[in-house]
Amino acid sequence: THATATILYSDIEAFTSIAETMPPERVVQMLNEYFPAVIEPVERHGGIVNQFQGDAMLVTFNVPVEDSAHADQAVSAAIEMQQAVDG
């Protein structure tokens, strides 16, 4: 049997351009503030962060932990991630 998963991929719009204008220490500080803010809603909604790549994050829902509402949970997490960044 195969499980169905919902995948959420997130990255910072124009990150490369932004990072090129900042000192490296400020880029690291920005990412250190960004990731906890967006990981919190992901975990609260049952998502599992599988990979970080620069400013990007790959998250799965319903794998490995089953959740029949995984698609809805992913959408809720994405909305809350956006609110955390915009807020």
CSV table of N, CA and C in Angstrom, one decimal, residues 27-76:
chain,number,residue,atom,x,y,z
A,27,VAL,N,22.3,38.1,7.2
A,27,VAL,CA,21.6,37.0,6.6
A,27,VAL,C,21.3,35.8,7.5
A,28,VAL,N,22.4,35.4,8.2
A,28,VAL,CA,22.2,34.3,9.2
A,28,VAL,C,21.2,34.7,10.3
A,29,GLN,N,21.3,36.0,10.8
A,29,GLN,CA,20.4,36.4,11.8
A,29,GLN,C,18.9,36.4,11.3
A,30,MET,N,18.7,36.8,10.1
A,30,MET,CA,17.4,36.8,9.5
A,30,MET,C,16.8,35.4,9.4
A,31,LEU,N,17.7,34.4,8.9
A,31,LEU,CA,17.2,33.0,8.8
A,31,LEU,C,17.0,32.4,10.2
A,32,ASN,N,17.8,32.8,11.2
A,32,ASN,CA,17.6,32.3,12.5
A,32,ASN,C,16.3,32.8,13.1
A,33,GLU,N,15.8,33.9,12.7
A,33,GLU,CA,14.5,34.4,13.1
A,33,GLU,C,13.4,33.8,12.3
A,34,TYR,N,13.6,33.6,11.0
A,34,TYR,CA,12.6,33.2,10.1
A,34,TYR,C,12.2,31.7,10.4
A,35,PHE,N,13.2,30.8,10.4
A,35,PHE,CA,12.8,29.4,10.5
A,35,PHE,C,12.0,29.0,11.7
A,36,PRO,N,12.4,29.5,12.9
A,36,PRO,CA,11.5,29.1,14.1
A,36,PRO,C,10.1,29.6,13.9
A,37,ALA,N,9.9,30.8,13.3
A,37,ALA,CA,8.6,31.4,13.1
A,37,ALA,C,7.7,30.6,12.2
A,38,VAL,N,8.3,30.0,11.2
A,38,VAL,CA,7.6,29.2,10.2
A,38,VAL,C,7.5,27.7,10.6
A,39,ILE,N,8.4,27.2,11.3
A,39,ILE,CA,8.4,25.8,11.7
A,39,ILE,C,7.3,25.6,12.8
A,40,GLU,N,7.1,26.5,13.6
A,40,GLU,CA,6.1,26.4,14.7
A,40,GLU,C,4.7,26.0,14.1
A,41,PRO,N,4.2,26.7,13.2
A,41,PRO,CA,2.8,26.3,12.7
A,41,PRO,C,2.9,25.0,11.9
A,42,VAL,N,4.0,24.7,11.3
A,42,VAL,CA,4.2,23.4,10.6
A,42,VAL,C,4.0,22.3,11.5
A,43,GLU,N,4.8,22.3,12.6
A,43,GLU,CA,4.7,21.3,13.6
A,43,GLU,C,3.4,21.2,14.3
A,44,ARG,N,2.8,22.3,14.6
A,44,ARG,CA,1.5,22.4,15.3
A,44,ARG,C,0.4,21.7,14.4
A,45,HIS,N,0.6,21.7,13.1
A,45,HIS,CA,-0.4,21.1,12.2
A,45,HIS,C,0.0,19.8,11.7
A,46,GLY,N,1.0,19.2,12.4
A,46,GLY,CA,1.4,17.8,12.1
A,46,GLY,C,2.4,17.6,10.9
A,47,GLY,N,3.0,18.7,10.5
A,47,GLY,CA,3.9,18.6,9.4
A,47,GLY,C,5.3,18.2,9.9
A,48,ILE,N,6.1,17.5,9.0
A,48,ILE,CA,7.4,17.1,9.3
A,48,ILE,C,8.3,17.8,8.3
A,49,VAL,N,9.3,18.6,8.9
A,49,VAL,CA,10.3,19.2,8.0
A,49,VAL,C,11.3,18.2,7.6
A,50,ASN,N,11.4,17.9,6.3
A,50,ASN,CA,12.3,16.9,5.7
A,50,ASN,C,13.6,17.5,5.3
A,51,GLN,N,13.6,18.8,4.9
A,51,GLN,CA,14.8,19.3,4.3
A,51,GLN,C,14.8,20.8,4.4
A,52,PHE,N,16.0,21.3,4.7
A,52,PHE,CA,16.3,22.8,4.5
A,52,PHE,C,17.3,22.9,3.4
A,53,GLN,N,17.2,23.9,2.6
A,53,GLN,CA,18.2,24.2,1.5
A,53,GLN,C,18.2,25.7,1.4
A,54,GLY,N,19.2,26.3,2.0
A,54,GLY,CA,19.3,27.7,2.0
A,54,GLY,C,18.1,28.3,2.7
A,55,ASP,N,17.3,29.1,2.0
A,55,ASP,CA,16.1,29.7,2.6
A,55,ASP,C,14.9,28.8,2.4
A,56,ALA,N,15.0,27.7,1.8
A,56,ALA,CA,13.9,26.8,1.4
A,56,ALA,C,13.7,25.7,2.5
A,57,MET,N,12.4,25.3,2.5
A,57,MET,CA,12.0,24.2,3.5
A,57,MET,C,11.1,23.3,2.8
A,58,LEU,N,11.3,22.0,2.9
A,58,LEU,CA,10.4,21.0,2.3
A,58,LEU,C,9.7,20.3,3.5
A,59,VAL,N,8.4,20.2,3.5
A,59,VAL,CA,7.6,19.7,4.6
A,59,VAL,C,6.6,18.6,4.0
A,60,THR,N,6.4,17.5,4.8
A,60,THR,CA,5.4,16.6,4.4
A,60,THR,C,4.4,16.5,5.5
A,61,PHE,N,3.2,16.2,5.0
A,61,PHE,CA,2.0,15.9,5.9
A,61,PHE,C,1.5,14.6,5.6
A,62,ASN,N,1.1,13.8,6.6
A,62,ASN,CA,0.5,12.4,6.4
A,62,ASN,C,1.6,11.4,6.2
A,63,VAL,N,2.9,11.7,6.2
A,63,VAL,CA,4.0,10.8,6.1
A,63,VAL,C,5.1,11.3,7.0
A,64,PRO,N,5.5,10.6,8.0
A,64,PRO,CA,5.2,9.3,8.4
A,64,PRO,C,4.0,9.2,9.3
A,65,VAL,N,3.5,10.3,9.9
A,65,VAL,CA,2.4,10.2,10.8
A,65,VAL,C,1.1,10.4,10.1
A,66,GLU,N,0.2,9.5,10.1
A,66,GLU,CA,-1.1,9.5,9.4
A,66,GLU,C,-2.0,10.6,10.0
A,67,ASP,N,-2.6,11.3,9.1
A,67,ASP,CA,-3.6,12.4,9.4
A,67,ASP,C,-4.6,12.5,8.2
A,68,SER,N,-5.8,12.1,8.4
A,68,SER,CA,-6.8,12.1,7.3
A,68,SER,C,-7.0,13.5,6.8
A,69,ALA,N,-6.7,14.5,7.6
A,69,ALA,CA,-7.0,15.9,7.2
A,69,ALA,C,-5.7,16.6,6.8
A,70,HIS,N,-4.7,15.8,6.2
A,70,HIS,CA,-3.4,16.3,6.0
A,70,HIS,C,-3.4,17.5,5.0
A,71,ALA,N,-4.2,17.5,4.0
A,71,ALA,CA,-4.2,18.6,3.0
A,71,ALA,C,-4.7,19.9,3.7
A,72,ASP,N,-5.7,19.7,4.5
A,72,ASP,CA,-6.3,20.9,5.2
A,72,ASP,C,-5.2,21.4,6.2
A,73,GLN,N,-4.5,20.5,6.9
A,73,GLN,CA,-3.5,20.9,7.9
A,73,GLN,C,-2.4,21.6,7.2
A,74,ALA,N,-2.0,21.2,6.0
A,74,ALA,CA,-0.9,21.8,5.2
A,74,ALA,C,-1.3,23.3,4.8
A,75,VAL,N,-2.6,23.4,4.4
A,75,VAL,CA,-3.1,24.7,4.0
A,75,VAL,C,-3.1,25.6,5.3
A,76,SER,N,-3.6,25.1,6.4
A,76,SER,CA,-3.6,25.9,7.6
A,76,SER,C,-2.2,26.3,8.0
